[in-house]
């Protein structure tokens, strides 16, 4: 068995988590920017303008929820990076809240997509698989951060000695 001293630090499985945390803000801000730019496209205007043949009120809700939600997720991801590299004791809690936010956002988007007939027909089972993968990885990493000896010994900054 490794000693407590050997288990401290961003090593082992935490290296994989580092890669995910570092890439998250880039992906989320890019996606949020893409969603925001779609508000001006003629297609979204046709879908969200009352009286047009393809109007459905859920389209605007979906676009607003995704744009704001992923933008806030990007901000949260940046804050997570700070907590992670400072090895702050609140990182496991912050990660759990962030992951919960992203799961809730994706479940909400999935529900809105599935409840909108015009788009639910175009989306197959890949959304369900992606949601399953997200739920599985969220459960795995959250459990690791809360119960792993390495994580408990690494994220200690902020404790008053």
Coordinates of C-alpha atoms in Angstrom, one line a residue:
X1 CA 0.0 0.0 0.0
X2 CA 1.1 3.5 -0.7
X3 CA 1.7 5.9 2.1
X4 CA -0.5 9.0 2.6
X5 CA 2.5 11.1 1.4
X6 CA 2.7 9.1 -1.9
X7 CA -1.1 9.5 -2.5
X8 CA -1.1 13.3 -2.3
X9 CA -1.2 15.2 -5.5
X10 CA -2.7 15.2 -8.9
X11 CA -1.6 11.7 -10.1
X12 CA -3.2 8.4 -10.9
X13 CA -6.8 8.7 -12.0
X14 CA -6.8 12.4 -11.2
X15 CA -4.8 13.0 -14.4
X16 CA -7.8 11.8 -16.5
X17 CA -10.0 14.1 -14.5
X18 CA -7.6 17.0 -15.2
X19 CA -7.9 16.5 -19.0
X20 CA -11.7 16.6 -18.8
X21 CA -11.7 19.7 -16.5
X22 CA -9.3 21.6 -18.7
X23 CA -11.3 20.8 -21.9
X24 CA -14.7 21.5 -20.5
X25 CA -14.7 25.4 -20.6
X26 CA -13.5 25.4 -24.2
X27 CA -16.2 23.0 -25.3
X28 CA -19.0 24.7 -23.3
X29 CA -18.1 28.3 -24.4
X30 CA -17.9 27.2 -28.0
X31 CA -21.2 25.4 -27.8
X32 CA -22.8 28.4 -26.0
X33 CA -21.5 30.7 -28.7
X34 CA -22.8 28.4 -31.4
X35 CA -26.2 28.4 -29.7
X36 CA -26.3 32.2 -29.4
X37 CA -25.4 32.7 -33.0
X38 CA -28.3 30.6 -34.1
X39 CA -30.8 33.1 -32.8
X40 CA -30.3 35.2 -35.9
X41 CA -30.7 32.4 -38.5
X42 CA -33.8 32.4 -40.6
X43 CA -34.6 28.8 -39.6
X44 CA -34.8 29.6 -35.9
X45 CA -36.8 32.7 -36.6
X46 CA -39.3 30.5 -38.6
X47 CA -39.5 28.0 -35.7
X48 CA -40.0 30.6 -33.0
X49 CA -42.2 33.2 -34.7
X50 CA -45.9 32.8 -33.8
X51 CA -48.0 32.2 -36.9
X52 CA -45.3 30.5 -39.0
X53 CA -46.2 27.0 -40.2
X54 CA -43.4 25.4 -38.2
X55 CA -43.8 27.4 -35.0
X56 CA -43.4 25.6 -31.7
X57 CA -42.9 27.6 -28.4
X58 CA -40.5 25.0 -27.1
X59 CA -37.9 25.9 -29.7
X60 CA -37.2 29.3 -28.1
X61 CA -37.2 27.7 -24.6
X62 CA -34.7 25.1 -25.8
X63 CA -32.4 27.7 -27.3
X64 CA -32.5 30.0 -24.3
X65 CA -32.0 27.1 -21.8
X66 CA -29.1 25.7 -23.8
X67 CA -27.4 29.1 -24.4
X68 CA -27.6 30.3 -20.8
X69 CA -27.1 26.9 -19.3
X70 CA -24.0 26.0 -21.2
X71 CA -22.6 29.6 -20.7
X72 CA -23.1 29.2 -17.0
X73 CA -21.6 25.7 -17.2
X74 CA -18.5 27.2 -18.9
X75 CA -18.1 29.7 -16.0
X76 CA -18.5 26.9 -13.5
X77 CA -15.9 24.9 -15.4
X78 CA -13.4 27.8 -15.1
X79 CA -14.1 28.0 -11.4
X80 CA -13.6 24.2 -11.1
X81 CA -10.1 24.6 -12.7
X82 CA -9.1 27.1 -10.0
X83 CA -10.4 24.8 -7.2
X84 CA -8.8 21.8 -8.7
X85 CA -5.3 23.1 -9.2
X86 CA -5.3 24.9 -5.8
X87 CA -6.3 21.4 -4.4
X88 CA -9.1 23.1 -2.4
X89 CA -11.1 21.0 -0.1
X90 CA -14.4 22.3 -1.7
X91 CA -13.4 20.8 -5.1
X92 CA -15.3 17.5 -4.6
X93 CA -18.5 19.4 -3.6
X94 CA -18.0 21.9 -6.5
X95 CA -17.5 19.1 -8.9
X96 CA -20.6 17.4 -7.7
X97 CA -22.7 20.5 -8.1
X98 CA -21.2 21.3 -11.5
X99 CA -21.8 17.7 -12.7
X100 CA -25.4 17.8 -11.3
X101 CA -26.0 21.1 -13.2
X102 CA -24.7 19.6 -16.5
X103 CA -26.8 16.5 -16.0
X104 CA -29.9 18.5 -15.2
X105 CA -29.3 20.8 -18.3
X106 CA -28.9 17.8 -20.6
X107 CA -31.9 16.0 -19.2
X108 CA -34.0 19.2 -19.7
X109 CA -32.7 19.6 -23.3
X110 CA -33.5 16.0 -23.9
X111 CA -37.0 16.4 -22.6
X112 CA -37.6 19.5 -24.7
X113 CA -36.2 17.9 -27.8
X114 CA -38.4 14.7 -27.3
X115 CA -41.5 16.8 -26.6
X116 CA -41.1 18.8 -29.8
X117 CA -42.4 16.7 -32.7
X118 CA -40.5 18.6 -35.3
X119 CA -37.2 17.7 -33.9
X120 CA -37.8 14.5 -31.9
X121 CA -38.2 12.6 -35.2
X122 CA -34.7 13.6 -36.4
X123 CA -33.0 12.5 -33.2
X124 CA -32.5 8.8 -32.7
X125 CA -31.3 6.7 -29.8
X126 CA -27.9 8.4 -29.8
X127 CA -29.2 11.0 -27.3
X128 CA -30.1 8.2 -24.9
X129 CA -26.7 6.6 -25.2
X130 CA -25.0 10.0 -24.6
X131 CA -27.2 10.7 -21.6
X132 CA -26.4 7.2 -20.2
X133 CA -22.7 7.8 -20.7
X134 CA -22.9 11.2 -19.0
X135 CA -24.8 9.8 -16.0
X136 CA -22.3 6.9 -15.7
X137 CA -19.3 9.1 -15.9
X138 CA -20.8 11.6 -13.5
X139 CA -21.6 8.8 -10.9
X140 CA -18.1 7.3 -11.4
X141 CA -16.1 10.6 -10.9
X142 CA -18.3 11.9 -8.1
X143 CA -17.9 8.6 -6.3
X144 CA -14.2 8.7 -6.8
X145 CA -13.8 12.2 -5.5
X146 CA -15.9 11.5 -2.4
X147 CA -14.6 8.1 -1.5
X148 CA -11.0 7.8 -2.9
X149 CA -8.2 8.0 -0.5
X150 CA -6.1 9.8 -3.0
X151 CA -8.8 12.5 -3.5
X152 CA -9.3 12.9 0.2
X153 CA -5.5 13.4 0.7
X154 CA -5.1 15.7 -2.3
X155 CA -8.0 18.2 -1.9
X156 CA -7.1 19.6 1.5
X157 CA -6.3 23.2 0.9
X158 CA -8.5 25.6 2.8
X159 CA -8.5 23.5 6.0
X160 CA -7.5 25.5 9.0
X161 CA -4.6 23.9 10.8

